[in-house]
Structure formats: C-alpha cells, structure tokens
Amino acid sequence: MSSLEDAGRLGDITAFEAECRQATTLDQLKSLLDAIVRQFGFRWFALVHNVDLKRTTRKALLITTYPVRWIEEILESRLYLEDPVHAACVKTVSGLTWDQIGDYIAPNARQRSILERGRAHGLASGFTMPIRMHDEPDAMFTITRQGDDNISSPDLLSARLIGTVAFDQARTLLGPDELANVPIALSPRQIDCIDLVAQGKSDWEIGQILGLSRDTVHEYVEGARRRYGVRRRTQLVLRAVRDGHLNIDALV
C-alpha cells in the first residue's frame, strides 16, 4: 500500500474518531461503525463484552450488525459461552484472524460446529481483538467478511484502531462505574472444573472425575482465570461464586 493510501486510511480513522466523540447514543455509534467497517471492505462487526449475555444487566455492551438469525441462535443456545474465537482470543494481546484459531487452541467438536454454523450465516472470515480493562469485563471487537479473502496487515491495523476508538466511546455511553459487577461468561465445562478446584482437587484428579485429560482441565481453568484477570485459582473461585457460577457451599 502506498504512503498516499496509508495517509487516506489514517485520515478516515481520524474522522471516525471525531464523529464517535459526538455520538450520544449506542445506535449512533453503531451506524458510524457500520459505515467505516464497510468502507474498509468488511460486511459485519461486533463489539461485545465477554460476559454471560443472558444473565447480565442492560449495562453490558452488545453492538453488532451480525445477521439477526445468527444473533438469535447465539443468544438462545448461549453459543458465546464456548465460542472458539473468544477462547483463542483471550490468549492474545493484539487479536487474531480466524484462520489462526488452531494456533492458540485445539477446537473441540462443539467449537468446530459453532464455526460452521457461523459460516452458514455468511461469516466466513474475520479478525477479533481483545480489549481489556482493569476490574471490568473484557470486551471483543470483531470484523468479518462473507468470503475467504485474505485480511491484509493494513486492514488489521485499521481494525485495531477502529475497535479501540469505538469501545472507548461505548464505555463512556454505558457508564464505566456500572460495569464492574457484570458477570463474566464461563462455559459449563469451565464451571465444572472450577467447582472441583474449589473442593481442593488437582488437575489430574479433576480429569479423572470428568473424563478429561490433565492438560484439558488445565486449559479450562487457566482460560477462566485469564477471563477474570486474576493470578491465583483461589481468586478465580471467589469471583465465580460472586458471579453466581458456583454456590457459596463450594467454599465450605
């Protein structure tokens, strides 16, 4: 890409940032995001908190132009709890393209099914980046295409800038003080493992009980720990109890 094209792209993102600052509603922000995402050759986007969307308050962030039927399927079947894109993305700093998922996790059958179901709705390729805030739920910004076209380095850099700008304004519109107590999303298997961690079981013992390998158990627990942004497993158990994933009896 030429320096002239680079300058034009940066100018577009700068203008987008200025417009975002003027947005007073999430609907206005959604329209601005939709326009610039399409301008850069993408079809859909999603800006969402990585939380349990069926258990949370209205303060959780969910702005997307995904096909309505796909959104309904995601929410009804709670597919976001085991979304392989999110599971892989929590291991990155700057995000990943969907063809890189296998570099970070080994998707199980259900996760592969989720990817195929998304593709059936037209979401063939994409890029997802994590957005992390201390003492607040993680967020994810995703841009997608219908085809399998390569996502260029300038596209990735642009997506990172756009996602950061949009999240900053969305957070302002939501009110950051209300976000600290939004429940973090955990998959059923993660909850099973944390429940046994709370009972003092080792990864090997948990694997024997649940019929999983020690490495798989370790990944479930560590993935949940990363989502909460805590260092110790005892902290993870406390957070899981706070969010209602575990009964308080798990600590007794």
PDB file of C-alpha atoms in Angstrom:
ATOM      1  CA  MET A   1       0.000   0.000   0.000  1.00  0.00           C
ATOM      2  CA  SER A   2       1.345   3.430  -0.937  1.00  0.00           C
ATOM      3  CA  SER A   3       2.036   6.194   1.558  1.00  0.00           C
ATOM      4  CA  LEU A   4      -0.808   8.158  -0.049  1.00  0.00           C
ATOM      5  CA  GLU A   5      -3.233   5.306   0.605  1.00  0.00           C
ATOM      6  CA  ASP A   6      -1.908   4.965   4.157  1.00  0.00           C
ATOM      7  CA  ALA A   7      -2.488   8.652   4.764  1.00  0.00           C
ATOM      8  CA  GLY A   8      -6.022   8.408   3.365  1.00  0.00           C
ATOM      9  CA  ARG A   9      -6.851   5.450   5.598  1.00  0.00           C
ATOM     10  CA  LEU A  10      -5.477   7.205   8.676  1.00  0.00           C
ATOM     11  CA  GLY A  11      -7.439  10.317   7.778  1.00  0.00           C
ATOM     12  CA  ASP A  12     -10.639   8.257   7.570  1.00  0.00           C
ATOM     13  CA  ILE A  13      -9.999   6.753  11.006  1.00  0.00           C
ATOM     14  CA  THR A  14      -9.211  10.177  12.460  1.00  0.00           C
ATOM     15  CA  ALA A  15     -12.512  11.485  11.092  1.00  0.00           C
ATOM     16  CA  PHE A  16     -14.267   8.415  12.521  1.00  0.00           C
ATOM     17  CA  GLU A  17     -12.804   9.141  15.956  1.00  0.00           C
ATOM     18  CA  ALA A  18     -14.055  12.732  15.840  1.00  0.00           C
ATOM     19  CA  GLU A  19     -17.535  11.573  14.845  1.00  0.00           C
ATOM     20  CA  CYS A  20     -17.571   8.946  17.614  1.00  0.00           C
ATOM     21  CA  ARG A  21     -16.887  11.623  20.210  1.00  0.00           C
ATOM     22  CA  GLN A  22     -20.045  13.381  19.067  1.00  0.00           C
ATOM     23  CA  ALA A  23     -22.215  10.260  19.349  1.00  0.00           C
ATOM     24  CA  THR A  24     -24.705  10.439  22.199  1.00  0.00           C
ATOM     25  CA  THR A  25     -26.340   7.017  21.812  1.00  0.00           C
ATOM     26  CA  LEU A  26     -25.164   3.489  21.085  1.00  0.00           C
ATOM     27  CA  ASP A  27     -27.354   3.456  17.963  1.00  0.00           C
ATOM     28  CA  GLN A  28     -25.434   6.436  16.601  1.00  0.00           C
ATOM     29  CA  LEU A  29     -22.157   4.699  17.396  1.00  0.00           C
ATOM     30  CA  LYS A  30     -23.399   1.544  15.657  1.00  0.00           C
ATOM     31  CA  SER A  31     -24.178   3.490  12.484  1.00  0.00           C
ATOM     32  CA  LEU A  32     -20.724   5.081  12.470  1.00  0.00           C
ATOM     33  CA  LEU A  33     -19.070   1.699  12.983  1.00  0.00           C
ATOM     34  CA  ASP A  34     -21.125   0.090  10.247  1.00  0.00           C
ATOM     35  CA  ALA A  35     -20.118   2.804   7.781  1.00  0.00           C
ATOM     36  CA  ILE A  36     -16.371   2.623   8.362  1.00  0.00           C
ATOM     37  CA  VAL A  37     -16.288  -1.189   8.544  1.00  0.00           C
ATOM     38  CA  ARG A  38     -17.979  -1.373   5.141  1.00  0.00           C
ATOM     39  CA  GLN A  39     -15.673   1.339   3.807  1.00  0.00           C
ATOM     40  CA  PHE A  40     -12.700  -0.902   4.586  1.00  0.00           C
ATOM     41  CA  GLY A  41     -14.233  -3.892   2.808  1.00  0.00           C
ATOM     42  CA  PHE A  42     -15.892  -5.780   5.668  1.00  0.00           C
ATOM     43  CA  ARG A  43     -19.531  -6.811   5.941  1.00  0.00           C
ATOM     44  CA  TRP A  44     -20.288  -7.136   9.646  1.00  0.00           C
ATOM     45  CA  PHE A  45     -18.887  -6.219  13.034  1.00  0.00           C
ATOM     46  CA  ALA A  46     -19.490  -6.990  16.705  1.00  0.00           C
ATOM     47  CA  LEU A  47     -18.403  -5.060  19.787  1.00  0.00           C
ATOM     48  CA  VAL A  48     -19.366  -7.054  22.850  1.00  0.00           C
ATOM     49  CA  HIS A  49     -18.443  -7.618  26.462  1.00  0.00           C
ATOM     50  CA  ASN A  50     -17.195 -11.134  27.113  1.00  0.00           C
ATOM     51  CA  VAL A  51     -19.901 -11.808  29.687  1.00  0.00           C
ATOM     52  CA  ASP A  52     -22.902 -14.081  30.155  1.00  0.00           C
ATOM     53  CA  LEU A  53     -25.345 -12.166  27.975  1.00  0.00           C
ATOM     54  CA  LYS A  54     -28.420 -13.979  29.309  1.00  0.00           C
ATOM     55  CA  ARG A  55     -27.601 -13.258  32.947  1.00  0.00           C
ATOM     56  CA  THR A  56     -26.305  -9.722  32.752  1.00  0.00           C
ATOM     57  CA  THR A  57     -27.766  -6.247  33.115  1.00  0.00           C
ATOM     58  CA  ARG A  58     -28.537  -3.753  30.365  1.00  0.00           C
ATOM     59  CA  LYS A  59     -25.134  -2.213  31.036  1.00  0.00           C
ATOM     60  CA  ALA A  60     -23.307  -4.975  29.174  1.00  0.00           C
ATOM     61  CA  LEU A  61     -22.142  -3.993  25.718  1.00  0.00           C
ATOM     62  CA  LEU A  62     -23.542  -5.678  22.607  1.00  0.00           C
ATOM     63  CA  ILE A  63     -23.359  -3.677  19.384  1.00  0.00           C
ATOM     64  CA  THR A  64     -23.413  -5.706  16.203  1.00  0.00           C
ATOM     65  CA  THR A  65     -24.599  -5.884  12.624  1.00  0.00           C
ATOM     66  CA  TYR A  66     -24.422  -9.695  12.509  1.00  0.00           C
ATOM     67  CA  PRO A  67     -27.374 -11.350  10.717  1.00  0.00           C
ATOM     68  CA  VAL A  68     -30.381 -11.313  13.023  1.00  0.00           C
ATOM     69  CA  ARG A  69     -30.942 -15.071  12.818  1.00  0.00           C
ATOM     70  CA  TRP A  70     -27.340 -15.729  13.833  1.00  0.00           C
ATOM     71  CA  ILE A  71     -27.622 -13.387  16.804  1.00  0.00           C
ATOM     72  CA  GLU A  72     -30.835 -15.126  17.870  1.00  0.00           C
ATOM     73  CA  GLU A  73     -29.114 -18.521  17.623  1.00  0.00           C
ATOM     74  CA  ILE A  74     -26.091 -17.290  19.568  1.00  0.00           C
ATOM     75  CA  LEU A  75     -28.232 -15.939  22.398  1.00  0.00           C
ATOM     76  CA  GLU A  76     -30.827 -18.709  22.500  1.00  0.00           C
ATOM     77  CA  SER A  77     -28.249 -21.520  22.544  1.00  0.00           C
ATOM     78  CA  ARG A  78     -25.710 -19.459  24.541  1.00  0.00           C
ATOM     79  CA  LEU A  79     -23.065 -20.278  21.942  1.00  0.00           C
ATOM     80  CA  TYR A  80     -20.940 -17.392  23.201  1.00  0.00           C
ATOM     81  CA  LEU A  81     -20.023 -19.467  26.263  1.00  0.00           C
ATOM     82  CA  GLU A  82     -17.968 -21.839  24.110  1.00  0.00           C
ATOM     83  CA  ASP A  83     -17.147 -19.599  21.172  1.00  0.00           C
ATOM     84  CA  PRO A  84     -13.758 -20.804  19.853  1.00  0.00           C
ATOM     85  CA  VAL A  85     -12.926 -17.313  18.579  1.00  0.00           C
ATOM     86  CA  HIS A  86     -13.261 -15.880  22.075  1.00  0.00           C
ATOM     87  CA  ALA A  87     -11.489 -18.847  23.652  1.00  0.00           C
ATOM     88  CA  ALA A  88      -8.489 -18.331  21.380  1.00  0.00           C
ATOM     89  CA  CYS A  89      -8.567 -14.556  21.601  1.00  0.00           C
ATOM     90  CA  VAL A  90      -8.109 -14.467  25.366  1.00  0.00           C
ATOM     91  CA  LYS A  91      -4.603 -15.815  24.722  1.00  0.00           C
ATOM     92  CA  THR A  92      -3.596 -12.904  22.510  1.00  0.00           C
ATOM     93  CA  VAL A  93      -2.632  -9.303  23.117  1.00  0.00           C
ATOM     94  CA  SER A  94      -3.477  -7.782  19.740  1.00  0.00           C
ATOM     95  CA  GLY A  95      -6.031 -10.236  18.353  1.00  0.00           C
ATOM     96  CA  LEU A  96      -6.136 -12.933  15.676  1.00  0.00           C
ATOM     97  CA  THR A  97      -7.612 -13.769  12.316  1.00  0.00           C
ATOM     98  CA  TRP A  98      -9.980 -16.723  12.417  1.00  0.00           C
ATOM     99  CA  ASP A  99      -7.646 -18.926  10.412  1.00  0.00           C
ATOM    100  CA  GLN A 100      -5.205 -18.638  13.346  1.00  0.00           C
ATOM    101  CA  ILE A 101      -7.559 -20.158  15.937  1.00  0.00           C
ATOM    102  CA  GLY A 102      -5.774 -23.508  15.741  1.00  0.00           C
ATOM    103  CA  ASP A 103      -2.506 -21.806  16.683  1.00  0.00           C
ATOM    104  CA  TYR A 104      -3.958 -20.976  20.113  1.00  0.00           C
ATOM    105  CA  ILE A 105      -6.438 -23.720  20.968  1.00  0.00           C
ATOM    106  CA  ALA A 106      -7.463 -27.171  19.738  1.00  0.00           C
ATOM    107  CA  PRO A 107     -11.182 -26.629  18.992  1.00  0.00           C
ATOM    108  CA  ASN A 108     -13.433 -29.430  20.167  1.00  0.00           C
ATOM    109  CA  ALA A 109     -16.338 -30.799  18.138  1.00  0.00           C
ATOM    110  CA  ARG A 110     -18.829 -28.281  19.523  1.00  0.00           C
ATOM    111  CA  GLN A 111     -16.498 -25.373  18.837  1.00  0.00           C
ATOM    112  CA  ARG A 112     -15.922 -26.541  15.261  1.00  0.00           C
ATOM    113  CA  SER A 113     -19.692 -26.777  14.905  1.00  0.00           C
ATOM    114  CA  ILE A 114     -20.069 -23.162  16.075  1.00  0.00           C
ATOM    115  CA  LEU A 115     -17.624 -22.008  13.408  1.00  0.00           C
ATOM    116  CA  GLU A 116     -19.521 -23.932  10.732  1.00  0.00           C
ATOM    117  CA  ARG A 117     -22.859 -22.556  11.883  1.00  0.00           C
ATOM    118  CA  GLY A 118     -21.456 -19.036  11.689  1.00  0.00           C
ATOM    119  CA  ARG A 119     -20.166 -19.723   8.187  1.00  0.00           C
ATOM    120  CA  ALA A 120     -23.632 -20.936   7.199  1.00  0.00           C
ATOM    121  CA  HIS A 121     -24.911 -17.476   8.104  1.00  0.00           C
ATOM    122  CA  GLY A 122     -22.262 -15.902   5.887  1.00  0.00           C
ATOM    123  CA  LEU A 123     -19.484 -15.190   8.385  1.00  0.00           C
ATOM    124  CA  ALA A 124     -16.609 -16.838   6.541  1.00  0.00           C
ATOM    125  CA  SER A 125     -13.510 -14.945   7.672  1.00  0.00           C
ATOM    126  CA  GLY A 126     -12.791 -12.389  10.327  1.00  0.00           C
ATOM    127  CA  PHE A 127     -10.499 -10.733  12.815  1.00  0.00           C
ATOM    128  CA  THR A 128     -11.155 -10.492  16.551  1.00  0.00           C
ATOM    129  CA  MET A 129      -9.226  -8.438  19.087  1.00  0.00           C
ATOM    130  CA  PRO A 130      -9.480  -8.406  22.887  1.00  0.00           C
ATOM    131  CA  ILE A 131      -9.988  -5.174  24.803  1.00  0.00           C
ATOM    132  CA  ARG A 132      -9.029  -5.380  28.454  1.00  0.00           C
ATOM    133  CA  MET A 133      -9.815  -3.008  31.305  1.00  0.00           C
ATOM    134  CA  HIS A 134      -8.755  -3.449  34.922  1.00  0.00           C
ATOM    135  CA  ASP A 135     -11.647  -4.534  37.183  1.00  0.00           C
ATOM    136  CA  GLU A 136     -14.075  -4.575  34.260  1.00  0.00           C
ATOM    137  CA  PRO A 137     -15.188  -7.357  31.918  1.00  0.00           C
ATOM    138  CA  ASP A 138     -13.070  -7.980  28.835  1.00  0.00           C
ATOM    139  CA  ALA A 139     -14.563  -6.915  25.525  1.00  0.00           C
ATOM    140  CA  MET A 140     -14.094  -8.243  21.987  1.00  0.00           C
ATOM    141  CA  PHE A 141     -14.169  -6.354  18.696  1.00  0.00           C
ATOM    142  CA  THR A 142     -14.732  -8.394  15.542  1.00  0.00           C
ATOM    143  CA  ILE A 143     -14.896  -7.537  11.848  1.00  0.00           C
ATOM    144  CA  THR A 144     -15.981 -10.181   9.330  1.00  0.00           C
ATOM    145  CA  ARG A 145     -16.261 -10.880   5.628  1.00  0.00           C
ATOM    146  CA  GLN A 146     -18.503 -13.196   3.664  1.00  0.00           C
ATOM    147  CA  GLY A 147     -15.626 -14.583   1.609  1.00  0.00           C
ATOM    148  CA  ASP A 148     -12.293 -16.131   2.492  1.00  0.00           C
ATOM    149  CA  ASP A 149     -10.265 -13.199   1.186  1.00  0.00           C
ATOM    150  CA  ASN A 150      -7.004 -12.516   2.960  1.00  0.00           C
ATOM    151  CA  ILE A 151      -7.140  -9.824   5.633  1.00  0.00           C
ATOM    152  CA  SER A 152      -4.165  -7.578   4.992  1.00  0.00           C
ATOM    153  CA  SER A 153      -1.843  -6.053   7.577  1.00  0.00           C
ATOM    154  CA  PRO A 154      -3.255  -2.537   6.937  1.00  0.00           C
ATOM    155  CA  ASP A 155      -6.738  -3.981   7.477  1.00  0.00           C
ATOM    156  CA  LEU A 156      -5.663  -5.462  10.815  1.00  0.00           C
ATOM    157  CA  LEU A 157      -4.051  -2.243  11.993  1.00  0.00           C
ATOM    158  CA  SER A 158      -7.138  -0.288  10.957  1.00  0.00           C
ATOM    159  CA  ALA A 159      -9.414  -2.732  12.798  1.00  0.00           C
ATOM    160  CA  ARG A 160      -7.396  -2.350  15.998  1.00  0.00           C
ATOM    161  CA  LEU A 161      -7.655   1.426  15.854  1.00  0.00           C
ATOM    162  CA  ILE A 162     -11.366   1.369  14.999  1.00  0.00           C
ATOM    163  CA  GLY A 163     -12.180  -1.117  17.760  1.00  0.00           C
ATOM    164  CA  THR A 164     -10.283   0.842  20.380  1.00  0.00           C
ATOM    165  CA  VAL A 165     -11.915   4.136  19.415  1.00  0.00           C
ATOM    166  CA  ALA A 166     -15.400   2.601  19.333  1.00  0.00           C
ATOM    167  CA  PHE A 167     -15.013   0.805  22.661  1.00  0.00           C
ATOM    168  CA  ASP A 168     -13.777   3.954  24.367  1.00  0.00           C
ATOM    169  CA  GLN A 169     -16.896   5.845  23.323  1.00  0.00           C
ATOM    170  CA  ALA A 170     -19.228   2.905  24.029  1.00  0.00           C
ATOM    171  CA  ARG A 171     -17.800   2.618  27.521  1.00  0.00           C
ATOM    172  CA  THR A 172     -18.414   6.321  28.050  1.00  0.00           C
ATOM    173  CA  LEU A 173     -22.020   5.993  26.882  1.00  0.00           C
ATOM    174  CA  LEU A 174     -22.665   2.966  29.098  1.00  0.00           C
ATOM    175  CA  GLY A 175     -21.127   4.485  32.204  1.00  0.00           C
ATOM    176  CA  PRO A 176     -17.969   2.656  33.364  1.00  0.00           C
ATOM    177  CA  ASP A 177     -18.947   2.684  37.030  1.00  0.00           C
ATOM    178  CA  GLU A 178     -21.717   0.188  36.286  1.00  0.00           C
ATOM    179  CA  LEU A 179     -19.518  -2.363  34.529  1.00  0.00           C
ATOM    180  CA  ALA A 180     -17.532  -3.824  37.410  1.00  0.00           C
ATOM    181  CA  ASN A 181     -20.269  -6.237  38.543  1.00  0.00           C
ATOM    182  CA  VAL A 182     -21.306  -7.653  35.165  1.00  0.00           C
ATOM    183  CA  PRO A 183     -20.979 -11.482  35.320  1.00  0.00           C
ATOM    184  CA  ILE A 184     -18.105 -12.957  33.309  1.00  0.00           C
ATOM    185  CA  ALA A 185     -19.094 -15.637  30.803  1.00  0.00           C
ATOM    186  CA  LEU A 186     -17.868 -19.166  31.580  1.00  0.00           C
ATOM    187  CA  SER A 187     -18.597 -22.380  29.713  1.00  0.00           C
ATOM    188  CA  PRO A 188     -20.283 -25.306  31.524  1.00  0.00           C
ATOM    189  CA  ARG A 189     -17.016 -27.268  31.456  1.00  0.00           C
ATOM    190  CA  GLN A 190     -15.100 -24.359  32.954  1.00  0.00           C
ATOM    191  CA  ILE A 191     -17.629 -24.167  35.777  1.00  0.00           C
ATOM    192  CA  ASP A 192     -17.373 -27.927  36.385  1.00  0.00           C
ATOM    193  CA  CYS A 193     -13.604 -27.651  36.679  1.00  0.00           C
ATOM    194  CA  ILE A 194     -13.657 -24.593  38.940  1.00  0.00           C
ATOM    195  CA  ASP A 195     -16.197 -26.296  41.194  1.00  0.00           C
ATOM    196  CA  LEU A 196     -13.727 -29.139  41.705  1.00  0.00           C
ATOM    197  CA  VAL A 197     -10.835 -26.702  42.146  1.00  0.00           C
ATOM    198  CA  ALA A 198     -12.859 -25.204  44.995  1.00  0.00           C
ATOM    199  CA  GLN A 199     -13.006 -28.685  46.529  1.00  0.00           C
ATOM    200  CA  GLY A 200      -9.225 -28.864  46.527  1.00  0.00           C
ATOM    201  CA  LYS A 201      -8.868 -31.253  43.591  1.00  0.00           C
ATOM    202  CA  SER A 202      -5.759 -31.242  41.399  1.00  0.00           C
ATOM    203  CA  ASP A 203      -5.938 -31.024  37.617  1.00  0.00           C
ATOM    204  CA  TRP A 204      -5.230 -34.746  37.388  1.00  0.00           C
ATOM    205  CA  GLU A 205      -7.997 -35.578  39.873  1.00  0.00           C
ATOM    206  CA  ILE A 206     -10.449 -33.312  38.066  1.00  0.00           C
ATOM    207  CA  GLY A 207      -9.579 -35.026  34.810  1.00  0.00           C
ATOM    208  CA  GLN A 208     -10.297 -38.428  36.322  1.00  0.00           C
ATOM    209  CA  ILE A 209     -13.672 -37.262  37.628  1.00  0.00           C
ATOM    210  CA  LEU A 210     -14.776 -35.515  34.417  1.00  0.00           C
ATOM    211  CA  GLY A 211     -13.173 -37.874  31.929  1.00  0.00           C
ATOM    212  CA  LEU A 212     -10.783 -35.243  30.597  1.00  0.00           C
ATOM    213  CA  SER A 213      -7.037 -35.091  30.168  1.00  0.00           C
ATOM    214  CA  ARG A 214      -4.981 -33.181  32.704  1.00  0.00           C
ATOM    215  CA  ASP A 215      -3.944 -30.685  30.003  1.00  0.00           C
ATOM    216  CA  THR A 216      -7.560 -30.071  29.005  1.00  0.00           C
ATOM    217  CA  VAL A 217      -8.546 -29.396  32.605  1.00  0.00           C
ATOM    218  CA  HIS A 218      -5.597 -27.045  32.979  1.00  0.00           C
ATOM    219  CA  GLU A 219      -6.669 -25.117  29.878  1.00  0.00           C
ATOM    220  CA  TYR A 220     -10.281 -24.811  31.067  1.00  0.00           C
ATOM    221  CA  VAL A 221      -9.194 -23.427  34.444  1.00  0.00           C
ATOM    222  CA  GLU A 222      -6.479 -21.164  33.084  1.00  0.00           C
ATOM    223  CA  GLY A 223      -8.822 -19.834  30.408  1.00  0.00           C
ATOM    224  CA  ALA A 224     -11.319 -18.846  33.099  1.00  0.00           C
ATOM    225  CA  ARG A 225      -8.545 -17.308  35.187  1.00  0.00           C
ATOM    226  CA  ARG A 226      -7.459 -15.179  32.228  1.00  0.00           C
ATOM    227  CA  ARG A 227     -11.027 -14.039  31.648  1.00  0.00           C
ATOM    228  CA  TYR A 228     -11.221 -12.772  35.205  1.00  0.00           C
ATOM    229  CA  GLY A 229      -7.733 -11.324  35.072  1.00  0.00           C
ATOM    230  CA  VAL A 230      -6.713 -12.913  38.380  1.00  0.00           C
ATOM    231  CA  ARG A 231      -3.409 -14.579  39.247  1.00  0.00           C
ATOM    232  CA  ARG A 232      -4.471 -17.259  41.708  1.00  0.00           C
ATOM    233  CA  ARG A 233      -7.019 -20.031  41.487  1.00  0.00           C
ATOM    234  CA  THR A 234      -8.408 -19.104  44.890  1.00  0.00           C
ATOM    235  CA  GLN A 235      -9.252 -15.689  43.450  1.00  0.00           C
ATOM    236  CA  LEU A 236     -10.886 -17.398  40.486  1.00  0.00           C
ATOM    237  CA  VAL A 237     -13.116 -19.459  42.778  1.00  0.00           C
ATOM    238  CA  LEU A 238     -14.168 -16.355  44.710  1.00  0.00           C
ATOM    239  CA  ARG A 239     -15.030 -14.498  41.512  1.00  0.00           C
ATOM    240  CA  ALA A 240     -17.013 -17.472  40.199  1.00  0.00           C
ATOM    241  CA  VAL A 241     -19.031 -17.566  43.426  1.00  0.00           C
ATOM    242  CA  ARG A 242     -19.610 -13.802  43.224  1.00  0.00           C
ATOM    243  CA  ASP A 243     -20.961 -14.121  39.691  1.00  0.00           C
ATOM    244  CA  GLY A 244     -23.289 -16.965  40.651  1.00  0.00           C
ATOM    245  CA  HIS A 245     -21.456 -19.684  38.722  1.00  0.00           C
ATOM    246  CA  LEU A 246     -20.800 -21.591  41.951  1.00  0.00           C
ATOM    247  CA  ASN A 247     -22.809 -21.967  45.112  1.00  0.00           C
ATOM    248  CA  ILE A 248     -21.276 -20.462  48.249  1.00  0.00           C
ATOM    249  CA  ASP A 249     -21.185 -24.049  49.600  1.00  0.00           C
ATOM    250  CA  ALA A 250     -18.258 -24.621  47.218  1.00  0.00           C
ATOM    251  CA  LEU A 251     -16.114 -22.629  49.622  1.00  0.00           C
ATOM    252  CA  VAL A 252     -17.081 -24.649  52.692  1.00  0.00           C
TER     253      VAL A 252
END
